[in-house]
Short mmCIF file of C-alpha atoms in Angstrom, two decimals:
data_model
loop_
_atom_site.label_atom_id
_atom_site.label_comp_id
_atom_site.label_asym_id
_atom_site.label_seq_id
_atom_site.Cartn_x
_atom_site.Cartn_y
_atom_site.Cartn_z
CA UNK A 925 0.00 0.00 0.00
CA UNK A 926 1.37 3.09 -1.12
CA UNK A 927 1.03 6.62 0.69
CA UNK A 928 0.01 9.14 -1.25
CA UNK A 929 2.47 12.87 -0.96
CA UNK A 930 1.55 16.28 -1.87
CA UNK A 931 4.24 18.25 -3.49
CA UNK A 932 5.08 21.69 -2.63
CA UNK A 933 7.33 24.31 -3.62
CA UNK A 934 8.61 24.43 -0.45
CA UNK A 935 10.44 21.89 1.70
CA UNK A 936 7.52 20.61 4.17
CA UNK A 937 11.10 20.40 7.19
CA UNK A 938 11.02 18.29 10.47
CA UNK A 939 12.62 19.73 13.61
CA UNK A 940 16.28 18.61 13.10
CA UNK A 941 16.22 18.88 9.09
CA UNK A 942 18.44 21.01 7.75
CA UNK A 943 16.84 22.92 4.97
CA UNK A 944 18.20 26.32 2.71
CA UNK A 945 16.96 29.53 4.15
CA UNK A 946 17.03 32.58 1.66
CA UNK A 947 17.45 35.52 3.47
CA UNK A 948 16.75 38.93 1.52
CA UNK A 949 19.30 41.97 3.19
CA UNK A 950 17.19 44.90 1.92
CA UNK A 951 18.51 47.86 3.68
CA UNK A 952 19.88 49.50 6.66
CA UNK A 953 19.98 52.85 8.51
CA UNK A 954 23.08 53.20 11.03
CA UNK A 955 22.23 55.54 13.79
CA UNK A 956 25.49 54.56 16.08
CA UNK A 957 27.42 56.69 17.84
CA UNK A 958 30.65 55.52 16.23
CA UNK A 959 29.82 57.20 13.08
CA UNK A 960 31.50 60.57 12.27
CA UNK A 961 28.64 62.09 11.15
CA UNK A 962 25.42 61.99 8.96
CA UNK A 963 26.96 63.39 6.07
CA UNK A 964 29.91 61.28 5.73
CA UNK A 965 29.53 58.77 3.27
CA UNK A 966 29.40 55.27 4.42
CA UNK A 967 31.13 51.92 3.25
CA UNK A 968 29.30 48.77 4.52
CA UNK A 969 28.42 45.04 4.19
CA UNK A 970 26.35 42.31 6.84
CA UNK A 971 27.46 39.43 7.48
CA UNK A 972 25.07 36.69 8.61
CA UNK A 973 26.01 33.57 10.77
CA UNK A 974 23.87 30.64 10.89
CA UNK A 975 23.81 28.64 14.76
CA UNK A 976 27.63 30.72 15.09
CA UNK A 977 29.21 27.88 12.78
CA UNK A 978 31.86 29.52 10.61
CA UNK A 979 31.08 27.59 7.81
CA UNK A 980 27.30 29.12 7.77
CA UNK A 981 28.29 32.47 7.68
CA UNK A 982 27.47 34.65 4.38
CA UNK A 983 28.27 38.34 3.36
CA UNK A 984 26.66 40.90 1.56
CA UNK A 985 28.86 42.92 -0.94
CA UNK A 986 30.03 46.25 0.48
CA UNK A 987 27.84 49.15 -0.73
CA UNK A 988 28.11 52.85 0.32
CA UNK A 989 25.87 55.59 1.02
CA UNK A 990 25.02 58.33 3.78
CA UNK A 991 21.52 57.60 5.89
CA UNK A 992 20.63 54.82 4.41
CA UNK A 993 22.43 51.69 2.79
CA UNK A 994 20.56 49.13 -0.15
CA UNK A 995 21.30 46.14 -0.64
CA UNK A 996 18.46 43.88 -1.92
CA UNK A 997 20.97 40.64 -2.02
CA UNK A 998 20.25 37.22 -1.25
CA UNK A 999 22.07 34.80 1.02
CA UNK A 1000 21.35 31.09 1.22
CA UNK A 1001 21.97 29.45 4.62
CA UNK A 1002 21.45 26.39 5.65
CA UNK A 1003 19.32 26.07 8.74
CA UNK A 1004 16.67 24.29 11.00
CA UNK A 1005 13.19 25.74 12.29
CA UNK A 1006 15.64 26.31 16.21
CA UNK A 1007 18.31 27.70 13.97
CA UNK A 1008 19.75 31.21 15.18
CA UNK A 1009 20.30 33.97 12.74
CA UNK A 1010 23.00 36.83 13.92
CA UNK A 1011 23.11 39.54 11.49
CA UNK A 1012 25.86 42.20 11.74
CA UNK A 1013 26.38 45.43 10.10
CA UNK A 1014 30.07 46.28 9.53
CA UNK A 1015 31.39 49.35 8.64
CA UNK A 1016 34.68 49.37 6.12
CA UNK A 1017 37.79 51.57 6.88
CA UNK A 1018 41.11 51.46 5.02
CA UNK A 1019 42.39 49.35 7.67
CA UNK A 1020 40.19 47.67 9.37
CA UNK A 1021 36.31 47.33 9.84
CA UNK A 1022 34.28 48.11 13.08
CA UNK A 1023 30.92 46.64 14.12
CA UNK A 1024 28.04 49.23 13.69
CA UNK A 1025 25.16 46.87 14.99
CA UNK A 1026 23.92 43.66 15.42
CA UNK A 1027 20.76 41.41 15.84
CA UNK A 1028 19.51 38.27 16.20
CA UNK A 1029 16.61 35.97 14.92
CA UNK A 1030 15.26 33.35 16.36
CA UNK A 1031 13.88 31.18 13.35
CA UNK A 1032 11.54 29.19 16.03
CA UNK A 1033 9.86 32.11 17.22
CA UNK A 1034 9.44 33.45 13.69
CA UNK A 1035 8.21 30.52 12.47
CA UNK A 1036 5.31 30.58 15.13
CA UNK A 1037 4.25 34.17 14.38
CA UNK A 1038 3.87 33.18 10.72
CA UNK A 1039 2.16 29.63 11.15
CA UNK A 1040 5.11 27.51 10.29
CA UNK A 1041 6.12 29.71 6.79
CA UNK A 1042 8.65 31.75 5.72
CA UNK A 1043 7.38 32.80 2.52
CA UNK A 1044 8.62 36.32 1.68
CA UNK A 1045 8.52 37.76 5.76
CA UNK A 1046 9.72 40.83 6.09
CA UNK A 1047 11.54 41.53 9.25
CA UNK A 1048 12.70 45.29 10.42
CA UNK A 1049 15.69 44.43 12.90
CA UNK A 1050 16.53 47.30 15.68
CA UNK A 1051 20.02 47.11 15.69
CA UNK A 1052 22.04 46.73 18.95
CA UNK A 1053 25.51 48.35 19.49
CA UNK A 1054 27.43 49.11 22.41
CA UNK A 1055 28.20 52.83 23.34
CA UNK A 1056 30.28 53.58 26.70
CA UNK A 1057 29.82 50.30 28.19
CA UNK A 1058 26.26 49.89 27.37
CA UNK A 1059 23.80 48.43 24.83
CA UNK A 1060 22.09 50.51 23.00
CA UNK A 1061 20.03 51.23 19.34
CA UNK A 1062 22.00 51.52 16.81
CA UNK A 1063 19.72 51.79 13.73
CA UNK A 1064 17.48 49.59 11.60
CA UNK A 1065 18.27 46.51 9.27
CA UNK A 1066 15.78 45.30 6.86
CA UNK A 1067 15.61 41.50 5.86
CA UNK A 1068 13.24 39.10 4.18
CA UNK A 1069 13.30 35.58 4.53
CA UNK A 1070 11.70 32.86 2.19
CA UNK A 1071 11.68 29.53 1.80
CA UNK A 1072 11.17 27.67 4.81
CA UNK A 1073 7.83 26.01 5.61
CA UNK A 1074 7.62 23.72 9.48
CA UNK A 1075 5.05 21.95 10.86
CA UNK A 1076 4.41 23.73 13.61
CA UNK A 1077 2.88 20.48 15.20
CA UNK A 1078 6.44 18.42 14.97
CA UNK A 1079 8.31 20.94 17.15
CA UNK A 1080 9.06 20.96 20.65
CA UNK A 1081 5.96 22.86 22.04
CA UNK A 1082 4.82 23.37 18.99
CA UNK A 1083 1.48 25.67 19.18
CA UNK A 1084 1.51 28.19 16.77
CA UNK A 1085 0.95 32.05 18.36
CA UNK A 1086 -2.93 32.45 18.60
CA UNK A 1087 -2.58 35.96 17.15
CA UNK A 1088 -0.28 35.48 14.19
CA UNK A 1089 -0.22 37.49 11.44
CA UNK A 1090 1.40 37.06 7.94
CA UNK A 1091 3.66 39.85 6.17
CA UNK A 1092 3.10 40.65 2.79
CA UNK A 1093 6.18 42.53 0.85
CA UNK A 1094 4.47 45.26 0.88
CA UNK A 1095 3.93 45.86 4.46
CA UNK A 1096 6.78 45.82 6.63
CA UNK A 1097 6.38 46.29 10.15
CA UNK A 1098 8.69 49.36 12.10
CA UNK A 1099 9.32 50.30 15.25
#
């Protein structure tokens, strides 16, 4: 007796699969306090790590500008539905680079708010970044992430958020 399968477009993943993650960098606006000043132009790239494993970590190409930085460049990772995203936004000097921000995404808790689908979710990131000992915002970083659709009911606790809402491209949620 043979089972019968529906086919998607995207991988149906269990808990521990690993599965390719397309994540979208669309843009970012740097508000640290390490920059010069607003109307010095800017040279900068993210780099994204996948669960902190070297060999999961992608970067953008550099691109320069003043308040506001475009990308719209995909990276492919390869990632679970507990996988943990760290995005950071670097900015480029002659000789070295220096971290303008960072954040995190949990994939778990994204996949819950969207009912086990990443198709085209548009995230707006408040970048952290550390000024005189403490943490504090250090702009904005725009992402979308597609490809990745979970049964919600094959994860460990597993209920998907009562009030979740999808994101279409065209509405992206600020703070």
């Amino acid at each position: 007796m043979m089972a019968a399968a529906s086919v998607s477009q995207f991988a149906n993943v269990q808990a521990t699969e690993k599965s390719q993650l397309t994540l979208k960098v669309l843009s970012a606006k740097p508000q640290s306090p390490k920059l010069p000043n607003r109307q010095s132009r800017l040279s900068s790239f993210v780099e994204v790590t996948a669960d902190g494993l070297t060999s999961e970590t992608k970067k953008t190409g550099k691109r320069t500008g003043h308040l506001e930085l475009q990308w719209n460049e995909d990276l492919t990772l390869n990632v679970t539905p507990q996988s943990r995203l760290d995005l950071k936004l670097w900015s480029c000097h002659t000789l070295r680079k220096e971290l303008l921000g960072s954040a995190t995404i949990d994939l778990l808790d994204t996949l819950r708010t969207h009912d086990g689908k990443m198709e085209n979710v548009q995230l707006s990131l408040v970048l952290q970044t550390e000024n005189k000992g403490s943490v504090v915002a250090g702009g904005e970083l725009n992402v979308c992430l597609d490809g990745l659709v979970v049964d919600l009911g094959s994860l460990p606790n597993g209920n998907a958020a009562p009030d979740s809402k999808s994101c279409s491209p065209t509405h992206m949620h600020t703070s």
